[in-house]
XYZ file of C-alpha atoms in Angstrom:
565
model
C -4.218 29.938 11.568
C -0.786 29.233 13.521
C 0.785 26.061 11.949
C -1.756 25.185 9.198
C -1.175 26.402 6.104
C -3.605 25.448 2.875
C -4.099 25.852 -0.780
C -6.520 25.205 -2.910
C -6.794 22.894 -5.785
C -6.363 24.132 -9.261
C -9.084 25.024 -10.911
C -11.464 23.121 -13.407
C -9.316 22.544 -16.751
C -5.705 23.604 -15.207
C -4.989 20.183 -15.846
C -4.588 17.655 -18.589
C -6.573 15.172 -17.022
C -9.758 17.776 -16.825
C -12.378 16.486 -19.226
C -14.499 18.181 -21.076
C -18.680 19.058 -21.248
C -19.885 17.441 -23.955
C -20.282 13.747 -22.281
C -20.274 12.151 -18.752
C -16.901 10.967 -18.232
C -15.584 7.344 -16.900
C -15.155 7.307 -13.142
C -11.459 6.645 -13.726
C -8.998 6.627 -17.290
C -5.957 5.113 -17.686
C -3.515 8.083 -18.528
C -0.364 6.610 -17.955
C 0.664 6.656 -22.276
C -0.936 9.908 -22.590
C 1.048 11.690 -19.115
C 4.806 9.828 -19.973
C 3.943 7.090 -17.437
C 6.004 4.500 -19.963
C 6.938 1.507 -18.174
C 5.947 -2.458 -18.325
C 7.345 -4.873 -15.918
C 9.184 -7.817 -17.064
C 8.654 -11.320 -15.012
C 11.844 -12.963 -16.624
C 9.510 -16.081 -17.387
C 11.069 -18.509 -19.502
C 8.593 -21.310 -19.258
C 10.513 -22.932 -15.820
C 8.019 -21.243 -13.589
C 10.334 -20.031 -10.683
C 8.607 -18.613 -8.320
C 8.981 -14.693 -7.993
C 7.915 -14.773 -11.656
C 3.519 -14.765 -10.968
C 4.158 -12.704 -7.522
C 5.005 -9.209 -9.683
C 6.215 -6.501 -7.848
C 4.179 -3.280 -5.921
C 3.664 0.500 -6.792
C 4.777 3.879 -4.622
C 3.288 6.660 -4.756
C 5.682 9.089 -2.996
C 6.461 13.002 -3.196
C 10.483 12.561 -3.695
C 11.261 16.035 -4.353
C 9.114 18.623 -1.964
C 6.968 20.067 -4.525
C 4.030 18.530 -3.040
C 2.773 16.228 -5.750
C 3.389 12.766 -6.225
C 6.282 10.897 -7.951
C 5.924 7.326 -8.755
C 8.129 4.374 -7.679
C 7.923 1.271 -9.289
C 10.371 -1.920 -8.920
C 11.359 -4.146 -11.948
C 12.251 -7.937 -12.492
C 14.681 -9.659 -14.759
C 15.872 -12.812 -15.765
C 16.220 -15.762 -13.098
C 17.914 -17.985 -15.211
C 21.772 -17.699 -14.186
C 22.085 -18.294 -18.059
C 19.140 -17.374 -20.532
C 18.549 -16.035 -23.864
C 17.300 -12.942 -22.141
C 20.285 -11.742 -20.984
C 20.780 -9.236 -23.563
C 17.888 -7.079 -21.953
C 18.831 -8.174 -18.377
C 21.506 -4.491 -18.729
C 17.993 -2.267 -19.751
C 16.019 -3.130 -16.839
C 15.930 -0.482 -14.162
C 13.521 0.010 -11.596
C 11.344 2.420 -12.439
C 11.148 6.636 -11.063
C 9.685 8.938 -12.746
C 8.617 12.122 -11.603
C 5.850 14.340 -11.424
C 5.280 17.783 -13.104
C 1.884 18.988 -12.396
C 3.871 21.372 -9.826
C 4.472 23.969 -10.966
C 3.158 23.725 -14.418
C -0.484 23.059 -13.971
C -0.280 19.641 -16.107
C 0.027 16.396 -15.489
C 3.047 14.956 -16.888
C 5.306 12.202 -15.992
C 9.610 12.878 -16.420
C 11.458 9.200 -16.694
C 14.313 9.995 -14.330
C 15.002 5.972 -13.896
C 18.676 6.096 -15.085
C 19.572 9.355 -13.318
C 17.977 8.166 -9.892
C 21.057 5.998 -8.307
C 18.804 3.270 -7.793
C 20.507 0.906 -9.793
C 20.555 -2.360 -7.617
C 20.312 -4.966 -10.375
C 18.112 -6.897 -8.725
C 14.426 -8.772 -8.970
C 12.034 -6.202 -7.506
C 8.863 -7.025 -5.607
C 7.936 -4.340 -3.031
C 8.759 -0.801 -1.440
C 8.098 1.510 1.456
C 8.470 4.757 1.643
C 9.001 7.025 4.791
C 11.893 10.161 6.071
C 14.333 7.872 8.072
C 16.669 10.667 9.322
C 13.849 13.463 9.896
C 15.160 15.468 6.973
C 12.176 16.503 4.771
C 13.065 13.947 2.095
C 11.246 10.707 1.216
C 13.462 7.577 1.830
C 13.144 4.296 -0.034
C 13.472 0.316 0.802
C 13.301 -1.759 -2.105
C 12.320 -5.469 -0.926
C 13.700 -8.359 -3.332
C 14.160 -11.774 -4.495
C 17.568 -11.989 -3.501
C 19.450 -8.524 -1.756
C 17.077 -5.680 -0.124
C 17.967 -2.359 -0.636
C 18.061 0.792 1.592
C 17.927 3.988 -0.765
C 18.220 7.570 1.209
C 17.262 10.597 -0.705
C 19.968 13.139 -1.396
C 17.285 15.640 -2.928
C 16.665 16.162 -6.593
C 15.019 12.599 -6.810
C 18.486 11.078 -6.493
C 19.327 8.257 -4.025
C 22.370 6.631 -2.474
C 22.459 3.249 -1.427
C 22.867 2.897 2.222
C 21.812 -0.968 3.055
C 25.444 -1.895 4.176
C 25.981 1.244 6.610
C 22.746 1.262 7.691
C 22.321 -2.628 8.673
C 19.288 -3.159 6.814
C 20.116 -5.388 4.324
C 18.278 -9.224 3.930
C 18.926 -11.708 1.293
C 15.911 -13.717 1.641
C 12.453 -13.257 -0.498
C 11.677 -10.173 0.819
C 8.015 -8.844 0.636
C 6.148 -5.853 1.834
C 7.485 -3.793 4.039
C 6.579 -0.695 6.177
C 8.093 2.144 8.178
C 6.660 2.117 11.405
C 7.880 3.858 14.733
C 7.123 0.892 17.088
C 9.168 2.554 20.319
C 7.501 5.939 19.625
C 10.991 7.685 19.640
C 10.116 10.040 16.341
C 12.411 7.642 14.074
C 11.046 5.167 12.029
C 11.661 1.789 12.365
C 11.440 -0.794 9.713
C 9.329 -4.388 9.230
C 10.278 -6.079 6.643
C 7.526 -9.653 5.863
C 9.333 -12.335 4.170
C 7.389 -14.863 1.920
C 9.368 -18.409 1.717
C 12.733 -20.304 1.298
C 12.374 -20.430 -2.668
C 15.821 -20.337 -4.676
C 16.307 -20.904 -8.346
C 19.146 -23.572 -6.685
C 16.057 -25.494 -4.974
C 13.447 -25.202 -7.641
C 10.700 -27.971 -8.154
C 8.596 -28.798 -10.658
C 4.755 -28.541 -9.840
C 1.831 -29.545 -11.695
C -1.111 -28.078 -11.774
C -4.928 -29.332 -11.384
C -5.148 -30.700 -14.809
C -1.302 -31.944 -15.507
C 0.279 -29.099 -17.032
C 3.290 -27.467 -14.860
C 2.343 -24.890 -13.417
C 3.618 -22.629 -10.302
C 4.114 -24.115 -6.565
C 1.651 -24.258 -4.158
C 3.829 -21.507 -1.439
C 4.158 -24.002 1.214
C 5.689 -26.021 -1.189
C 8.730 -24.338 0.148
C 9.491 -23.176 3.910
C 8.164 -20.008 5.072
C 10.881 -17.097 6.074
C 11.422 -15.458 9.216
C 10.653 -11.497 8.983
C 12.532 -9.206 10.277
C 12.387 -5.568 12.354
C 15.160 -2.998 12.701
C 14.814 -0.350 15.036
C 16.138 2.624 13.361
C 19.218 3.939 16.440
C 19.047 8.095 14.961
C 22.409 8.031 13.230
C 21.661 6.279 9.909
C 22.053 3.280 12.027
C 19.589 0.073 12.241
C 19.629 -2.811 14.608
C 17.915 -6.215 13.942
C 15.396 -6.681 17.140
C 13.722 -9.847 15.658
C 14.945 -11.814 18.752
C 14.282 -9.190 21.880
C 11.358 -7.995 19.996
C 9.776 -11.372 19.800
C 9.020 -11.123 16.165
C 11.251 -14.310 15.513
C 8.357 -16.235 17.679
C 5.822 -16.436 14.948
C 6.442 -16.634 11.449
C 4.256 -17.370 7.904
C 4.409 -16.946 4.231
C 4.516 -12.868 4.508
C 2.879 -11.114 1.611
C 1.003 -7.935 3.337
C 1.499 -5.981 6.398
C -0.495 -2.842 8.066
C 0.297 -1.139 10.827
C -1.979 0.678 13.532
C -3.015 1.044 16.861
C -5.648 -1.774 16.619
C -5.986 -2.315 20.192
C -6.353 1.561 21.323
C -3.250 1.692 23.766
C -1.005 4.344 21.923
C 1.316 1.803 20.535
C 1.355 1.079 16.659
C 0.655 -2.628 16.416
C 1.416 -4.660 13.382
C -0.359 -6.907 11.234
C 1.302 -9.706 8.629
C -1.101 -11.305 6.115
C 0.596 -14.972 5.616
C -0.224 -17.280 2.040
C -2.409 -20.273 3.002
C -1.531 -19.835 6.659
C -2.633 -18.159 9.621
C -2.072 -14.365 9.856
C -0.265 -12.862 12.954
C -1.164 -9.910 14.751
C 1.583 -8.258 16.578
C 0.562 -6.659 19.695
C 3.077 -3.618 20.311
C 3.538 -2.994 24.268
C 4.690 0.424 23.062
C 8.606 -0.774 23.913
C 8.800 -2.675 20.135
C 8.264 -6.064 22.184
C 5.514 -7.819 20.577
C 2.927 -10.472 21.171
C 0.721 -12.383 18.888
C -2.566 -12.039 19.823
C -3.650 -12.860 16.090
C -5.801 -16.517 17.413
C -7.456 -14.898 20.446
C -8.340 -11.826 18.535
C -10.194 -13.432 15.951
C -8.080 -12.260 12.958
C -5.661 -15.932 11.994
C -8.400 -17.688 10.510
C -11.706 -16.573 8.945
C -15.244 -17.378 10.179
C -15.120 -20.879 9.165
C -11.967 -21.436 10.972
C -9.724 -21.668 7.519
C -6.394 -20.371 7.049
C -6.789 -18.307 4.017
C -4.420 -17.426 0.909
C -3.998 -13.727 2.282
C -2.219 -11.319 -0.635
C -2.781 -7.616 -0.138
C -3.895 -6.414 3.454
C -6.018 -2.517 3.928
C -6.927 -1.230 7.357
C -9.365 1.832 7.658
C -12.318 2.789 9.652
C -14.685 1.084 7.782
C -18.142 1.069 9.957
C -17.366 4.754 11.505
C -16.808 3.583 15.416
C -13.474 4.988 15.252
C -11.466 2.037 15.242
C -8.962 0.061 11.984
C -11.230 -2.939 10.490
C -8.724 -4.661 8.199
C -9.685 -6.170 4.649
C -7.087 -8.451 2.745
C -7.364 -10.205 -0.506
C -7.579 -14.087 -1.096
C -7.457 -16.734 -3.747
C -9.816 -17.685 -6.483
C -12.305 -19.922 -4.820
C -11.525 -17.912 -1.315
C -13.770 -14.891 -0.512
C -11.858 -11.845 0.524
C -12.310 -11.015 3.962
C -13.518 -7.930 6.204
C -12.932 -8.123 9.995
C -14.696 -5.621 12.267
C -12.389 -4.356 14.853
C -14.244 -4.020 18.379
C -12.259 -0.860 19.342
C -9.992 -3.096 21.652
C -8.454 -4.981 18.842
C -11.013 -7.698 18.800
C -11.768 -9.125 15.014
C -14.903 -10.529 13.692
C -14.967 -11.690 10.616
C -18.125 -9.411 8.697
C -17.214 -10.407 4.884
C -20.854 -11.536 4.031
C -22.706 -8.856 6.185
C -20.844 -6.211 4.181
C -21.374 -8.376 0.731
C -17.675 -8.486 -0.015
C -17.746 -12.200 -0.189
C -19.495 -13.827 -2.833
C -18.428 -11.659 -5.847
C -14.694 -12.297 -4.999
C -14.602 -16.186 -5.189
C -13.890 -15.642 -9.210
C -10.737 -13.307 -8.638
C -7.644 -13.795 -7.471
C -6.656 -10.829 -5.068
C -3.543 -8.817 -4.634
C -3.382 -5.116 -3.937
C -5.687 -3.563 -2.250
C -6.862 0.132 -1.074
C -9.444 2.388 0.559
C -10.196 5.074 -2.271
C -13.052 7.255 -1.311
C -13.768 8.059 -5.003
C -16.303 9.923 -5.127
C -16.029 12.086 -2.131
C -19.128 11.352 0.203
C -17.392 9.990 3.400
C -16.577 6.347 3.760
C -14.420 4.008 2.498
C -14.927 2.374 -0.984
C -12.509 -0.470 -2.532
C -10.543 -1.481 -5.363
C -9.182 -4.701 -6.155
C -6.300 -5.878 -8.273
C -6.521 -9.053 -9.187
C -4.559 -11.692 -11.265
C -4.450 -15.523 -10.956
C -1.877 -16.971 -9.948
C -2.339 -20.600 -11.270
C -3.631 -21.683 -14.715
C -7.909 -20.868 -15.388
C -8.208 -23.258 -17.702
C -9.183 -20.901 -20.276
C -6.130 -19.882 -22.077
C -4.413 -20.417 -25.322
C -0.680 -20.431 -24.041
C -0.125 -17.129 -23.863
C 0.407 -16.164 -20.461
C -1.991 -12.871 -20.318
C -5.297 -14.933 -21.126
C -3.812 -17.875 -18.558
C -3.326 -15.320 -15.876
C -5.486 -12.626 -16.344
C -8.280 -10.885 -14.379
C -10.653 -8.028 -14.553
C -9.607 -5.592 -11.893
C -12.719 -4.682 -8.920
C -14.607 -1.502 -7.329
C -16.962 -1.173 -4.834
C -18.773 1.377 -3.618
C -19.972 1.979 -0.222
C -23.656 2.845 0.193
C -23.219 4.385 3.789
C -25.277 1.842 5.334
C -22.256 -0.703 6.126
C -22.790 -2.502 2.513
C -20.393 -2.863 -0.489
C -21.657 -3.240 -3.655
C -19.483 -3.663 -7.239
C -19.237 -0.979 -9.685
C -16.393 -2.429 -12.094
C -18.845 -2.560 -14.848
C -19.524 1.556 -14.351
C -16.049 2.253 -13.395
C -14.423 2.927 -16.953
C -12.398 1.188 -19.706
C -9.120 0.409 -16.694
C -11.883 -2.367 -15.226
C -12.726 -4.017 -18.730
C -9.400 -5.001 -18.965
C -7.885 -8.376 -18.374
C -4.646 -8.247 -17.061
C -1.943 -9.759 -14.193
C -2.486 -7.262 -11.378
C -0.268 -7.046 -8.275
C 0.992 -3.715 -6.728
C -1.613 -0.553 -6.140
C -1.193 2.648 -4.343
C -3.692 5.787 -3.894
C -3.113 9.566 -3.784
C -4.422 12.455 -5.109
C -1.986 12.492 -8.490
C -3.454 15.516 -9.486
C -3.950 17.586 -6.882
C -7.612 17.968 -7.484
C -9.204 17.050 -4.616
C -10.447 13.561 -5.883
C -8.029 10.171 -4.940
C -6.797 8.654 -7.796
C -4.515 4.728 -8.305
C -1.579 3.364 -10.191
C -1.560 -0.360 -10.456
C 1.159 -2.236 -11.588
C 1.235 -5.443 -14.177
C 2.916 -8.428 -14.536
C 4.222 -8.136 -18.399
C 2.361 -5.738 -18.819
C 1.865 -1.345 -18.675
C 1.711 0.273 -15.017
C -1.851 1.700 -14.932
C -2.703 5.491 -14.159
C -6.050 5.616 -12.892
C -7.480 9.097 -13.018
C -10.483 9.685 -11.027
C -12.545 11.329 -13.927
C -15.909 11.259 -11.521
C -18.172 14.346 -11.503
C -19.775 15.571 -9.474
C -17.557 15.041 -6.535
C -18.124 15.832 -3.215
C -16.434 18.663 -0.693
C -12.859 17.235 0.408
C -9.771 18.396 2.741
C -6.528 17.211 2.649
C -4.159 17.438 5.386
C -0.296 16.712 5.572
C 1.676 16.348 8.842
C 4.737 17.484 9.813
C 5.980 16.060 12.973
C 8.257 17.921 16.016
C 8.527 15.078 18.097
C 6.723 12.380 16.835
C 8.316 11.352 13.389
C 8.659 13.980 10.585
C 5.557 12.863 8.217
C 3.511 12.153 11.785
C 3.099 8.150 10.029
C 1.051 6.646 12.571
C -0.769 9.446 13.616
C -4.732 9.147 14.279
C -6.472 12.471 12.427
C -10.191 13.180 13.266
C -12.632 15.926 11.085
C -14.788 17.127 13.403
C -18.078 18.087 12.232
C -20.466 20.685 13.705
C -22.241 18.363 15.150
C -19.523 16.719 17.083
C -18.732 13.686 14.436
C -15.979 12.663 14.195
C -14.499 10.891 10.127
C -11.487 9.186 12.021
C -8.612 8.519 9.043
C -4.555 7.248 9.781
C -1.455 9.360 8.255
C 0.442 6.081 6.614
C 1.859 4.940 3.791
C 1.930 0.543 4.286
C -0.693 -1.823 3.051
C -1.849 -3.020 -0.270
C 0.604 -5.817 -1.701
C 4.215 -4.243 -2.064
C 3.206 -1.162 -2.393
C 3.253 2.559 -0.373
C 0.533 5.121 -0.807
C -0.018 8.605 -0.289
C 0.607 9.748 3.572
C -1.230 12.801 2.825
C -4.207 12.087 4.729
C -7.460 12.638 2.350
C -11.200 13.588 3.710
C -14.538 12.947 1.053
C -16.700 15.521 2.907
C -19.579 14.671 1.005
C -22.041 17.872 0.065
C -21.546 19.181 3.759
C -18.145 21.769 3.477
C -18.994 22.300 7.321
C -15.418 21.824 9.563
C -15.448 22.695 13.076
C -12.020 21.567 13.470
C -8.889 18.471 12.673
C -7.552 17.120 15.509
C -4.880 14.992 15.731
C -3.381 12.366 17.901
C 0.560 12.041 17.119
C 2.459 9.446 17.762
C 4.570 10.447 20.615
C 1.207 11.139 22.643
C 0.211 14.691 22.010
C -3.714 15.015 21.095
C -4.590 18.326 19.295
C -6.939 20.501 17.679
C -7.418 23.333 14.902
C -10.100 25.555 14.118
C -11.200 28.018 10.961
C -10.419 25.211 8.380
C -12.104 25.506 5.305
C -12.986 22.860 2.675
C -11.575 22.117 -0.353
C -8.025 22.656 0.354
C -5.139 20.793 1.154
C -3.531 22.002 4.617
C -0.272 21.165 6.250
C -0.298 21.018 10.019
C 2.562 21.485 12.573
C 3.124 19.170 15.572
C 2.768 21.723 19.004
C 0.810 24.534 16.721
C -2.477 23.694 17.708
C -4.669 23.689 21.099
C -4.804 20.463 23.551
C -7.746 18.470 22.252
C -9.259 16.556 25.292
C -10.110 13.086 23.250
């Protein structure tokens, strides 16, 4: 078929990760010691409790070398202390790259390429996004920070050179999440970068927690930061449009941010989830001048009216209409929240309908992703979670202060989410300080698998170990005119029957983290396609026919028919 290209997955035991037929496997392992995944984050905490120490940093999951399987990305802290009696390790820590070899050798196995990489910034880590700036074929990187952001380009070979100071996209505030999003639909990607607060180590204060001990600041303890925007000018060149783009208007304690086209008007919207204060929905006019719409739409405060401790953010077509709901993550005592979408960017707040509410007031939530996990169709959801004030249940050490059991839920089809940590293997047992997650198919065998990342503690490789799975297609964009990876774009499976399973190519969301933009279909025990369409970002809708299941397929911008949708 013209433009579409596939291959199918490797088969049953090609890879290290295959298990075996004596006994039902966990739905997901941690492989991350067993596949060279080596590395533990380091907070820097020295018992002062500055700030950037309990936020931890975010995960990328990111193809950085063209061989079509994924790489992972993860940033590292260090001491705060401008003097400390860590400072002897302060020279080891790098942020972490290490790269994937299940292409072309069939096994999943992880290459530590950290010190080789050029990404050698020296500074705190907390998030990253991911996306081809210059429209080469290579995966670019912006590493947010406490202190300096930092804009890596790929030079191929999973080595980077540090652009930030040529490209005008530096910031020296506590920088966030971030995502690549082309908000002037010009097929470059422009960059949003959410800010938290006005914490220094120069203006630290000592807080105390419920019962006496210090403990961490409340976040608006501190002033909230302005984010930023930079519209990306085609010649490795940025320009800060916070003012004209009205972005500078509106402004919270930035932790998570999603973009789509909430509203259905062709222009990629953007969505900031804010700590303990409302959350802002930028409406895009498709010109990158924005207006937030976030207290008439129904999506700054939850159904009681409450400004909510929002962490990691998710949006995905949750109920099947077609249209991004949006799910974020909230403090212990907070529910997490669900918000229908209308279709015309209209939020109602459907936490308890879709029982997401009740078994999250225990957990503190960060990251967050859709991870159809089994293969059958709609979006289920997993949770990392971590406190981020003292339980009350500890013994000093900071793990059994901190810690949480990490969540899944599972769909049932009927618009209900019900918890499944207990079935979901030995990963969800496991107490620990979770921030940062990302989702992609690691192994390139048709199921989605996670890495999340720890404060003090291991990265976790989450191997979907699940059987039987259902049918599955996986489809990567290339762009002509709209942007190279086609981030943004609206894809639609079309079923013989006419539905539609509506997914978005991106690679923002979560809590300081970047996913897979390899958009991934469960198909459920139906292998029936009567076509992908696809709805690009610079406007063109189209279609493809004669796709099979069970493959992944790469599709060309301008290869297929017109799609009348």
């Amino acid at each position: 078929m013209a433009g579409c290209s596939g291959d199918t997955a490797p088969a049953a035991g090609s890879a290290a990760t295959a298990t075996g037929s004596q006994a039902p496997a966990p739905v997901f392992e941690d492989l991350a010691t067993a596949t060279g995944l080596s590395f533990n984050h380091y907070s820097g905490a020295t018992g002062k409790f500055y700030f950037p120490e309990i936020m931890g940093g975010g995960i990328a999951l990111v193809d950085i070398d063209g061989d079509d399987d994924l790489d992972v990305f993860i940033p590292q802290g260090r001491p705060l202390d401008e003097v400390s009696p860590d400072d002897d390790v302060a020279g080891k820590l790098v942020h972490g790259l290490f790269r994937n070899e299940f292409n072309p050798t069939g096994t999943l196995r992880f290459t530590d390429i950290s010190a080789d990489s050029g990404i050698a910034d020296g500074g705190y880590g907390m998030g990253v996004a991911t996306g081809d700036i210059d429209n080469d074929g290579d995966q670019d990187l912006y590493v947010t920070q406490y202190g300096a952001n930092v804009l890596y380009l790929n030079i191929g070979d999973g080595r980077f050179r540090d652009v930030t100071v040529d490209s005008g996209t530096g910031d020296d505030r506590f920088g966030s999440s971030a995502a690549f999003v082309d908000v002037d639909s010009d097929g470059l990607l422009d960059l949003f970068v959410a800010n938290y607060n006005t914490f220094a180590v120069s203006n630290h204060r000592a807080c105390r927690g419920a019962g006496g001990p210090q403990d961490y600041c409340d976040p608006l303890s501190y002033e909230p930061a302005v984010d930023r925007i930079f519209r990306n000018l085609g010649d490795g060149k940025f320009e800060d449009i916070g003012a004209a783009s009205g972005i500078n208007s509106h402004f919270g304690t930035g932790l998570g941010v999603i973009s789509a086209d909430f509203n259905a008007d062709g222009a990629i919207d953007i969505y900031v989830a804010n700590d303990k204060m409302a959350n802002i929905y930028w409406i895009n006019d498709g010109q990158a001048r924005f207006m937030n719409d976030s207290l008439m739409s129904g999506s700054a405060y939850n159904a009681d009216g409450v400004a909510e401790a929002s962490m990691g953010v998710v949006a995905g077509d949750v109920d099947g209409d077609g249209d991004d709901d949006l799910f974020m993550t909230h403090l212990t005592a907070q529910t997490n929240t669900l918000y229908l979408n209308d279709g015309s960017g209209n939020f109602r707040d459907a936490t308890d309908q879709l029982n997401l509410g009740a078994s999250s007031l225990s957990y503190t939530g960060f990251g967050t992703v859709w991870i159809d996990y089994d293969n059958d169709g709609d979006h289920d959801l997993l949770i990392a979670n971590g406190a981020v004030a003292r339980q009350g249940i500890g013994d000093g050490n900071r793990l059994s202060e901190y810690g949480q059991r990490n969540q899944l839920y599972t769909n049932d089809g009927e618009g209900r989410f019900d918890q499944v940590s207990d079935k979901a293997g030995a990963p969800f047992q496991t107490s620990r300080i979770s921030r940062g997650a990302a989702v992609g198919d690691i192994d390139n065998d048709g199921d989605l698998d996670a890495v999340i990342g720890n404060i003090d503690g291991p990265a976790e490789l989450l191997i979907n170990q699940g059987q039987p799975i259902g049918h599955w297609l996986s489809v990567k964009l290339r762009g002509v005119r709209s942007n190279r990876d086609g981030a943004g774009a609206k894809v639609g499976l079309i079923r013989a029957n006419g539905d539609i399973l509506w997914r978005r190519a991106h690679t923002d969301g979560s809590y300081l983290s970047a996913s897979d933009i390899r958009v991934h279909f469960g198909l459920g025990d139906n292998a029936d396609i009567a076509g992908v369409g696809v709805i690009w970002p610079a406007g063109r809708r189209e279609m493809w026919t004669d796709i099979d299941a069970d493959q992944r397929i790469e599709i060309v911008e301008g290869s297929g028919q017109a799609w009348q949708r």
